[in-house]
Amino acid sequence: MRILVIEDEERIAASLRRGLTAVGYTVDVAHDGIDGLHLAREHRYAAILLDLMLPGLSGYQVCARLRAEGNNVPVLMLTAKNGEYDEAEGLDTGADDYLAKPFSYVVLEARLRALVRRGGARLSTVLQADDLWLDPARRACGRGTDRIALTPKEFAVLHCLLSRPDEVVPALDVIDEVWSADYTGDPNIVHVYISAVRKKIDIPFGRNTIETVRGAGYRVNARA
Ligand code: CA
Protein backbone atom coordinates (compact mmCIF):
# COMPACT_ATOMS: atom_id res chain seq x y z
CA MET A 1 0.00 0.00 0.00
CA ARG A 2 1.72 3.14 -1.23
CA ILE A 3 1.14 6.57 0.30
CA LEU A 4 2.38 9.95 -0.91
CA VAL A 5 3.26 12.56 1.72
CA ILE A 6 3.50 16.13 0.39
CA GLU A 7 4.87 18.21 3.27
CA ASP A 8 7.57 20.88 3.26
CA GLU A 9 8.41 20.70 6.96
CA GLU A 10 11.22 18.14 7.01
CA ARG A 11 10.60 17.12 10.62
CA ILE A 12 6.91 16.34 10.07
CA ALA A 13 7.60 14.63 6.72
CA ALA A 14 10.29 12.44 8.31
CA SER A 15 8.10 11.47 11.25
CA LEU A 16 5.18 10.62 8.94
CA ARG A 17 7.48 8.50 6.81
CA ARG A 18 8.78 6.66 9.88
CA GLY A 19 5.37 6.13 11.43
CA LEU A 20 3.60 5.00 8.28
CA THR A 21 6.46 2.75 7.19
CA ALA A 22 6.37 1.11 10.62
CA VAL A 23 2.71 0.12 10.13
CA GLY A 24 3.37 -1.34 6.69
CA TYR A 25 2.82 1.45 4.17
CA THR A 26 5.31 2.27 1.44
CA VAL A 27 5.87 6.02 1.68
CA ASP A 28 7.02 8.54 -0.94
CA VAL A 29 7.75 12.09 0.23
CA ALA A 30 7.68 15.35 -1.76
CA HIS A 31 8.72 18.65 -0.17
CA ASP A 32 6.88 21.06 -2.47
CA GLY A 33 3.66 21.20 -4.45
CA ILE A 34 5.24 20.84 -7.87
CA ASP A 35 7.17 17.65 -7.05
CA GLY A 36 4.15 16.33 -5.20
CA LEU A 37 1.83 16.87 -8.16
CA HIS A 38 4.37 15.23 -10.44
CA LEU A 39 4.60 12.12 -8.23
CA ALA A 40 0.83 11.94 -7.84
CA ARG A 41 0.45 11.91 -11.62
CA GLU A 42 3.16 9.29 -12.14
CA HIS A 43 2.11 6.71 -9.55
CA ARG A 44 -1.02 5.09 -8.23
CA TYR A 45 -1.24 5.89 -4.52
CA ALA A 46 -3.66 4.44 -2.00
CA ALA A 47 -3.90 7.96 -0.53
CA ILE A 48 -2.12 11.32 -0.38
CA LEU A 49 -1.35 13.27 2.80
CA LEU A 50 -1.30 16.81 1.52
CA ASP A 51 -0.06 19.81 3.47
CA LEU A 52 -1.94 23.03 2.73
CA MET A 53 0.86 25.61 2.86
CA LEU A 54 3.54 24.45 0.42
CA PRO A 55 6.13 26.11 -1.76
CA GLY A 56 5.49 25.89 -5.49
CA LEU A 57 1.82 24.98 -5.47
CA SER A 58 -0.49 25.06 -2.45
CA GLY A 59 -2.27 21.95 -1.25
CA TYR A 60 -5.52 23.37 -2.62
CA GLN A 61 -3.95 23.80 -6.07
CA VAL A 62 -2.43 20.33 -6.09
CA CYS A 63 -5.76 18.78 -5.14
CA ALA A 64 -7.80 20.85 -7.61
CA ARG A 65 -5.48 19.92 -10.48
CA LEU A 66 -5.59 16.22 -9.70
CA ARG A 67 -9.37 16.31 -9.61
CA ALA A 68 -9.52 18.31 -12.87
CA GLU A 69 -7.44 15.57 -14.48
CA GLY A 70 -9.91 12.97 -13.27
CA ASN A 71 -7.55 11.62 -10.59
CA ASN A 72 -9.68 10.36 -7.69
CA VAL A 73 -6.92 9.34 -5.28
CA PRO A 74 -8.14 9.86 -1.67
CA VAL A 75 -6.66 13.08 -0.24
CA LEU A 76 -6.26 13.91 3.45
CA MET A 77 -5.43 17.60 3.76
CA LEU A 78 -3.09 18.62 6.60
CA THR A 79 -3.13 22.20 7.70
CA ALA A 80 -2.06 24.58 10.39
CA LYS A 81 -5.15 26.66 9.74
CA ASN A 82 -8.16 25.70 11.75
CA GLY A 83 -11.67 26.85 11.02
CA GLU A 84 -14.82 25.86 9.26
CA TYR A 85 -14.22 28.14 6.31
CA ASP A 86 -10.90 26.54 5.49
CA GLU A 87 -12.35 23.11 5.92
CA ALA A 88 -15.12 23.94 3.45
CA GLU A 89 -12.56 25.34 1.03
CA GLY A 90 -10.39 22.24 1.33
CA LEU A 91 -13.27 19.88 0.74
CA ASP A 92 -14.44 22.13 -2.08
CA THR A 93 -11.25 21.59 -4.04
CA GLY A 94 -11.80 17.86 -3.78
CA ALA A 95 -10.02 16.82 -0.57
CA ASP A 96 -11.76 13.89 1.13
CA ASP A 97 -10.84 14.68 4.69
CA TYR A 98 -9.12 17.34 6.71
CA LEU A 99 -6.86 17.30 9.74
CA ALA A 100 -5.60 20.39 11.57
CA LYS A 101 -2.04 20.54 12.90
CA PRO A 102 -0.87 19.69 15.41
CA PHE A 103 -2.52 16.30 14.98
CA SER A 104 -2.26 13.12 16.97
CA TYR A 105 -0.51 10.41 15.03
CA VAL A 106 -3.08 7.83 16.18
CA VAL A 107 -5.92 9.98 14.81
CA LEU A 108 -4.07 10.53 11.55
CA GLU A 109 -3.50 6.84 11.07
CA ALA A 110 -7.15 6.01 11.78
CA ARG A 111 -8.41 8.66 9.34
CA LEU A 112 -5.95 7.48 6.71
CA ARG A 113 -7.08 3.87 7.09
CA ALA A 114 -10.72 4.92 6.67
CA LEU A 115 -9.86 6.94 3.55
CA VAL A 116 -7.93 4.11 1.93
CA ARG A 117 -10.85 1.77 2.59
CA ARG A 118 -13.39 4.18 1.11
CA GLY A 119 -11.11 5.02 -1.83
CA GLY A 120 -11.26 1.45 -3.05
CA ALA A 121 -15.04 1.66 -3.24
CA ARG A 122 -15.27 5.12 -4.76
CA LEU A 123 -17.58 5.55 -7.72
CA SER A 124 -16.88 7.94 -10.48
CA THR A 125 -18.91 8.96 -13.46
CA VAL A 126 -18.00 8.13 -17.01
CA LEU A 127 -18.64 11.22 -19.15
CA GLN A 128 -20.05 10.79 -22.64
CA ALA A 129 -20.94 12.71 -25.79
CA ASP A 130 -22.51 10.35 -28.29
CA ASP A 131 -19.95 7.50 -28.64
CA LEU A 132 -17.06 9.53 -27.18
CA TRP A 133 -16.37 8.56 -23.55
CA LEU A 134 -14.03 9.61 -20.77
CA ASP A 135 -13.58 7.42 -17.70
CA PRO A 136 -11.90 9.33 -14.81
CA ALA A 137 -11.57 6.24 -12.61
CA ARG A 138 -9.57 4.36 -15.24
CA ARG A 139 -8.11 7.57 -16.73
CA ALA A 140 -9.17 6.25 -20.10
CA CYS A 141 -10.79 7.79 -23.15
CA GLY A 142 -12.20 6.38 -26.36
CA ARG A 143 -14.70 6.57 -29.14
CA GLY A 144 -16.85 3.46 -29.27
CA THR A 145 -14.42 0.57 -28.96
CA ASP A 146 -11.43 2.63 -30.13
CA ARG A 147 -9.14 3.73 -27.29
CA ILE A 148 -7.66 7.25 -27.48
CA ALA A 149 -4.44 8.16 -25.64
CA LEU A 150 -4.52 11.63 -24.06
CA THR A 151 -1.85 13.45 -22.04
CA PRO A 152 -2.89 14.46 -18.47
CA LYS A 153 -3.55 18.08 -19.57
CA GLU A 154 -5.52 17.01 -22.66
CA PHE A 155 -7.51 14.68 -20.43
CA ALA A 156 -8.25 17.53 -18.02
CA VAL A 157 -9.30 19.93 -20.80
CA LEU A 158 -11.67 17.37 -22.31
CA HIS A 159 -13.00 16.49 -18.84
CA CYS A 160 -13.78 20.16 -18.23
CA LEU A 161 -15.78 20.49 -21.48
CA LEU A 162 -17.53 17.11 -21.28
CA SER A 163 -18.74 17.83 -17.77
CA ARG A 164 -20.69 20.82 -19.19
CA PRO A 165 -22.31 19.39 -22.36
CA ASP A 166 -24.10 21.73 -24.80
CA GLU A 167 -22.87 24.73 -22.78
CA VAL A 168 -20.43 27.37 -24.06
CA VAL A 169 -17.42 27.12 -21.73
CA PRO A 170 -15.19 30.23 -21.75
CA ALA A 171 -11.44 29.63 -22.18
CA LEU A 172 -10.89 31.29 -18.79
CA ASP A 173 -13.06 28.64 -17.09
CA VAL A 174 -10.86 25.97 -18.64
CA ILE A 175 -7.74 27.75 -17.37
CA ASP A 176 -9.24 28.00 -13.87
CA GLU A 177 -10.01 24.32 -13.78
CA VAL A 178 -6.96 22.88 -15.52
CA TRP A 179 -4.17 25.38 -14.84
CA SER A 180 -5.62 26.98 -11.66
CA ALA A 181 -6.86 30.50 -11.21
CA ASP A 182 -3.45 32.12 -10.79
CA TYR A 183 -2.19 31.06 -14.22
CA THR A 184 -0.60 34.14 -15.75
CA GLY A 185 0.69 32.74 -19.03
CA ASP A 186 -0.82 33.09 -22.50
CA PRO A 187 -4.59 32.31 -22.40
CA ASN A 188 -4.13 31.00 -25.95
CA ILE A 189 -2.83 27.82 -24.29
CA VAL A 190 -6.43 26.58 -24.14
CA HIS A 191 -6.77 26.86 -27.91
CA VAL A 192 -3.52 24.95 -28.35
CA TYR A 193 -4.77 22.11 -26.16
CA ILE A 194 -8.24 22.05 -27.76
CA SER A 195 -6.57 21.70 -31.18
CA ALA A 196 -4.48 18.81 -29.89
CA VAL A 197 -7.54 17.10 -28.40
CA ARG A 198 -9.52 17.55 -31.63
CA LYS A 199 -6.73 15.90 -33.59
CA LYS A 200 -7.25 12.84 -31.42
CA ILE A 201 -10.97 12.65 -30.72
CA ASP A 202 -12.60 14.31 -33.75
CA ILE A 203 -10.52 14.57 -36.91
CA PRO A 204 -9.58 10.87 -37.27
CA PHE A 205 -13.26 9.99 -36.89
CA GLY A 206 -14.64 12.74 -39.15
CA ARG A 207 -16.54 14.24 -36.19
CA ASN A 208 -17.01 17.69 -34.70
CA THR A 209 -17.65 17.15 -30.99
CA ILE A 210 -15.80 20.26 -29.81
CA GLU A 211 -17.11 23.40 -31.46
CA THR A 212 -15.43 26.81 -31.22
CA VAL A 213 -17.93 29.56 -30.45
CA ARG A 214 -16.07 32.59 -31.69
CA GLY A 215 -15.34 35.16 -29.00
CA ALA A 216 -17.18 33.10 -26.36
CA GLY A 217 -15.50 29.74 -25.81
CA TYR A 218 -15.97 26.09 -26.63
CA ARG A 219 -18.96 23.81 -26.68
CA VAL A 220 -19.22 20.05 -26.65
CA ASN A 221 -22.08 18.89 -28.83
CA ALA A 222 -23.47 15.97 -26.88
CA ARG A 223 -24.79 14.38 -30.04
CA ALA A 224 -22.13 15.31 -32.62
CA1 CA B 1 3.77 23.64 5.14
Tab-separated table of C-alpha atoms and ligand atoms in Angstrom:
chain	number	residue	atom	x	y	z
A	1	MET	CA	0.000	0.000	0.000
A	2	ARG	CA	1.718	3.142	-1.229
A	3	ILE	CA	1.140	6.574	0.303
A	4	LEU	CA	2.378	9.946	-0.906
A	5	VAL	CA	3.255	12.557	1.725
A	6	ILE	CA	3.499	16.129	0.390
A	7	GLU	CA	4.871	18.207	3.271
A	8	ASP	CA	7.572	20.881	3.260
A	9	GLU	CA	8.409	20.701	6.965
A	10	GLU	CA	11.218	18.139	7.013
A	11	ARG	CA	10.601	17.123	10.620
A	12	ILE	CA	6.907	16.345	10.066
A	13	ALA	CA	7.597	14.629	6.724
A	14	ALA	CA	10.288	12.440	8.308
A	15	SER	CA	8.099	11.474	11.252
A	16	LEU	CA	5.180	10.621	8.940
A	17	ARG	CA	7.478	8.505	6.808
A	18	ARG	CA	8.783	6.664	9.879
A	19	GLY	CA	5.365	6.132	11.427
A	20	LEU	CA	3.601	4.996	8.275
A	21	THR	CA	6.460	2.753	7.191
A	22	ALA	CA	6.367	1.111	10.620
A	23	VAL	CA	2.714	0.120	10.135
A	24	GLY	CA	3.366	-1.337	6.688
A	25	TYR	CA	2.818	1.452	4.174
A	26	THR	CA	5.314	2.271	1.439
A	27	VAL	CA	5.874	6.020	1.680
A	28	ASP	CA	7.019	8.540	-0.939
A	29	VAL	CA	7.748	12.093	0.227
A	30	ALA	CA	7.676	15.346	-1.760
A	31	HIS	CA	8.718	18.648	-0.170
A	32	ASP	CA	6.878	21.056	-2.465
A	33	GLY	CA	3.656	21.198	-4.445
A	34	ILE	CA	5.235	20.835	-7.869
A	35	ASP	CA	7.173	17.647	-7.053
A	36	GLY	CA	4.147	16.333	-5.203
A	37	LEU	CA	1.827	16.871	-8.160
A	38	HIS	CA	4.367	15.226	-10.442
A	39	LEU	CA	4.604	12.118	-8.227
A	40	ALA	CA	0.827	11.944	-7.837
A	41	ARG	CA	0.453	11.911	-11.616
A	42	GLU	CA	3.158	9.295	-12.143
A	43	HIS	CA	2.113	6.712	-9.554
A	44	ARG	CA	-1.016	5.093	-8.230
A	45	TYR	CA	-1.239	5.893	-4.522
A	46	ALA	CA	-3.659	4.438	-2.003
A	47	ALA	CA	-3.898	7.962	-0.529
A	48	ILE	CA	-2.119	11.319	-0.382
A	49	LEU	CA	-1.350	13.265	2.803
A	50	LEU	CA	-1.296	16.808	1.520
A	51	ASP	CA	-0.058	19.812	3.473
A	52	LEU	CA	-1.942	23.028	2.726
A	53	MET	CA	0.861	25.607	2.856
A	54	LEU	CA	3.536	24.449	0.421
A	55	PRO	CA	6.135	26.111	-1.758
A	56	GLY	CA	5.491	25.888	-5.492
A	57	LEU	CA	1.816	24.975	-5.473
A	58	SER	CA	-0.487	25.063	-2.453
A	59	GLY	CA	-2.266	21.948	-1.251
A	60	TYR	CA	-5.521	23.374	-2.625
A	61	GLN	CA	-3.952	23.799	-6.066
A	62	VAL	CA	-2.428	20.328	-6.093
A	63	CYS	CA	-5.756	18.778	-5.142
A	64	ALA	CA	-7.797	20.852	-7.611
A	65	ARG	CA	-5.476	19.923	-10.477
A	66	LEU	CA	-5.587	16.223	-9.699
A	67	ARG	CA	-9.370	16.311	-9.613
A	68	ALA	CA	-9.519	18.306	-12.867
A	69	GLU	CA	-7.439	15.574	-14.478
A	70	GLY	CA	-9.907	12.972	-13.266
A	71	ASN	CA	-7.549	11.619	-10.591
A	72	ASN	CA	-9.679	10.360	-7.690
A	73	VAL	CA	-6.916	9.344	-5.281
A	74	PRO	CA	-8.138	9.858	-1.673
A	75	VAL	CA	-6.660	13.076	-0.239
A	76	LEU	CA	-6.259	13.914	3.450
A	77	MET	CA	-5.428	17.605	3.759
A	78	LEU	CA	-3.091	18.621	6.604
A	79	THR	CA	-3.128	22.200	7.696
A	80	ALA	CA	-2.060	24.580	10.391
A	81	LYS	CA	-5.154	26.659	9.737
A	82	ASN	CA	-8.162	25.697	11.750
A	83	GLY	CA	-11.672	26.854	11.018
A	84	GLU	CA	-14.819	25.858	9.262
A	85	TYR	CA	-14.223	28.141	6.306
A	86	ASP	CA	-10.897	26.543	5.491
A	87	GLU	CA	-12.353	23.114	5.923
A	88	ALA	CA	-15.116	23.936	3.451
A	89	GLU	CA	-12.560	25.338	1.028
A	90	GLY	CA	-10.389	22.236	1.328
A	91	LEU	CA	-13.273	19.875	0.740
A	92	ASP	CA	-14.442	22.125	-2.083
A	93	THR	CA	-11.252	21.587	-4.044
A	94	GLY	CA	-11.801	17.855	-3.784
A	95	ALA	CA	-10.024	16.824	-0.573
A	96	ASP	CA	-11.761	13.895	1.125
A	97	ASP	CA	-10.839	14.684	4.686
A	98	TYR	CA	-9.118	17.343	6.709
A	99	LEU	CA	-6.860	17.299	9.739
A	100	ALA	CA	-5.602	20.387	11.567
A	101	LYS	CA	-2.037	20.543	12.900
A	102	PRO	CA	-0.869	19.688	15.414
A	103	PHE	CA	-2.516	16.295	14.979
A	104	SER	CA	-2.262	13.115	16.973
A	105	TYR	CA	-0.509	10.406	15.029
A	106	VAL	CA	-3.078	7.833	16.181
A	107	VAL	CA	-5.924	9.981	14.810
A	108	LEU	CA	-4.069	10.535	11.548
A	109	GLU	CA	-3.497	6.840	11.071
A	110	ALA	CA	-7.151	6.008	11.775
A	111	ARG	CA	-8.406	8.659	9.335
A	112	LEU	CA	-5.950	7.477	6.707
A	113	ARG	CA	-7.077	3.874	7.089
A	114	ALA	CA	-10.722	4.923	6.669
A	115	LEU	CA	-9.856	6.938	3.549
A	116	VAL	CA	-7.934	4.113	1.930
A	117	ARG	CA	-10.846	1.768	2.586
A	118	ARG	CA	-13.392	4.183	1.107
A	119	GLY	CA	-11.106	5.016	-1.828
A	120	GLY	CA	-11.262	1.449	-3.048
A	121	ALA	CA	-15.042	1.664	-3.240
A	122	ARG	CA	-15.267	5.122	-4.764
A	123	LEU	CA	-17.580	5.547	-7.715
A	124	SER	CA	-16.875	7.937	-10.483
A	125	THR	CA	-18.913	8.958	-13.455
A	126	VAL	CA	-18.004	8.125	-17.013
A	127	LEU	CA	-18.636	11.225	-19.145
A	128	GLN	CA	-20.045	10.792	-22.642
A	129	ALA	CA	-20.940	12.709	-25.787
A	130	ASP	CA	-22.507	10.347	-28.289
A	131	ASP	CA	-19.953	7.501	-28.639
A	132	LEU	CA	-17.056	9.529	-27.177
A	133	TRP	CA	-16.370	8.558	-23.552
A	134	LEU	CA	-14.026	9.613	-20.772
A	135	ASP	CA	-13.579	7.420	-17.697
A	136	PRO	CA	-11.903	9.331	-14.813
A	137	ALA	CA	-11.569	6.243	-12.605
A	138	ARG	CA	-9.574	4.364	-15.238
A	139	ARG	CA	-8.107	7.566	-16.726
A	140	ALA	CA	-9.172	6.245	-20.102
A	141	CYS	CA	-10.792	7.787	-23.153
A	142	GLY	CA	-12.195	6.377	-26.362
A	143	ARG	CA	-14.703	6.567	-29.141
A	144	GLY	CA	-16.848	3.464	-29.272
A	145	THR	CA	-14.420	0.569	-28.960
A	146	ASP	CA	-11.426	2.633	-30.131
A	147	ARG	CA	-9.140	3.731	-27.294
A	148	ILE	CA	-7.662	7.252	-27.484
A	149	ALA	CA	-4.438	8.161	-25.644
A	150	LEU	CA	-4.519	11.632	-24.056
A	151	THR	CA	-1.848	13.448	-22.044
A	152	PRO	CA	-2.892	14.460	-18.473
A	153	LYS	CA	-3.550	18.077	-19.566
A	154	GLU	CA	-5.518	17.012	-22.658
A	155	PHE	CA	-7.513	14.683	-20.430
A	156	ALA	CA	-8.254	17.531	-18.022
A	157	VAL	CA	-9.300	19.933	-20.798
A	158	LEU	CA	-11.674	17.374	-22.307
A	159	HIS	CA	-13.003	16.488	-18.840
A	160	CYS	CA	-13.776	20.157	-18.227
A	161	LEU	CA	-15.777	20.491	-21.482
A	162	LEU	CA	-17.526	17.112	-21.285
A	163	SER	CA	-18.745	17.834	-17.774
A	164	ARG	CA	-20.695	20.819	-19.186
A	165	PRO	CA	-22.309	19.388	-22.356
A	166	ASP	CA	-24.095	21.729	-24.796
A	167	GLU	CA	-22.869	24.727	-22.782
A	168	VAL	CA	-20.432	27.369	-24.056
A	169	VAL	CA	-17.420	27.120	-21.732
A	170	PRO	CA	-15.186	30.230	-21.752
A	171	ALA	CA	-11.439	29.627	-22.179
A	172	LEU	CA	-10.887	31.286	-18.786
A	173	ASP	CA	-13.057	28.643	-17.090
A	174	VAL	CA	-10.864	25.967	-18.638
A	175	ILE	CA	-7.745	27.749	-17.366
A	176	ASP	CA	-9.245	28.002	-13.870
A	177	GLU	CA	-10.006	24.323	-13.782
A	178	VAL	CA	-6.959	22.881	-15.521
A	179	TRP	CA	-4.173	25.380	-14.840
A	180	SER	CA	-5.616	26.975	-11.661
A	181	ALA	CA	-6.864	30.500	-11.209
A	182	ASP	CA	-3.453	32.124	-10.790
A	183	TYR	CA	-2.190	31.059	-14.222
A	184	THR	CA	-0.599	34.140	-15.752
A	185	GLY	CA	0.688	32.737	-19.032
A	186	ASP	CA	-0.821	33.088	-22.495
A	187	PRO	CA	-4.589	32.308	-22.402
A	188	ASN	CA	-4.130	31.005	-25.948
A	189	ILE	CA	-2.832	27.823	-24.293
A	190	VAL	CA	-6.435	26.583	-24.139
A	191	HIS	CA	-6.768	26.858	-27.910
A	192	VAL	CA	-3.518	24.954	-28.355
A	193	TYR	CA	-4.775	22.113	-26.164
A	194	ILE	CA	-8.240	22.050	-27.758
A	195	SER	CA	-6.570	21.698	-31.180
A	196	ALA	CA	-4.481	18.809	-29.890
A	197	VAL	CA	-7.542	17.102	-28.401
A	198	ARG	CA	-9.520	17.553	-31.630
A	199	LYS	CA	-6.730	15.895	-33.585
A	200	LYS	CA	-7.248	12.836	-31.416
A	201	ILE	CA	-10.975	12.651	-30.719
A	202	ASP	CA	-12.601	14.309	-33.751
A	203	ILE	CA	-10.515	14.572	-36.914
A	204	PRO	CA	-9.578	10.871	-37.273
A	205	PHE	CA	-13.258	9.990	-36.885
A	206	GLY	CA	-14.637	12.744	-39.149
A	207	ARG	CA	-16.542	14.238	-36.190
A	208	ASN	CA	-17.010	17.690	-34.704
A	209	THR	CA	-17.647	17.146	-30.992
A	210	ILE	CA	-15.805	20.265	-29.810
A	211	GLU	CA	-17.115	23.398	-31.460
A	212	THR	CA	-15.433	26.812	-31.221
A	213	VAL	CA	-17.925	29.563	-30.453
A	214	ARG	CA	-16.072	32.589	-31.690
A	215	GLY	CA	-15.345	35.163	-28.998
A	216	ALA	CA	-17.175	33.096	-26.362
A	217	GLY	CA	-15.503	29.739	-25.814
A	218	TYR	CA	-15.974	26.091	-26.634
A	219	ARG	CA	-18.963	23.808	-26.682
A	220	VAL	CA	-19.219	20.049	-26.647
A	221	ASN	CA	-22.085	18.893	-28.829
A	222	ALA	CA	-23.469	15.974	-26.878
A	223	ARG	CA	-24.786	14.377	-30.037
A	224	ALA	CA	-22.129	15.313	-32.621
B	1	CA	CA	3.774	23.644	5.142
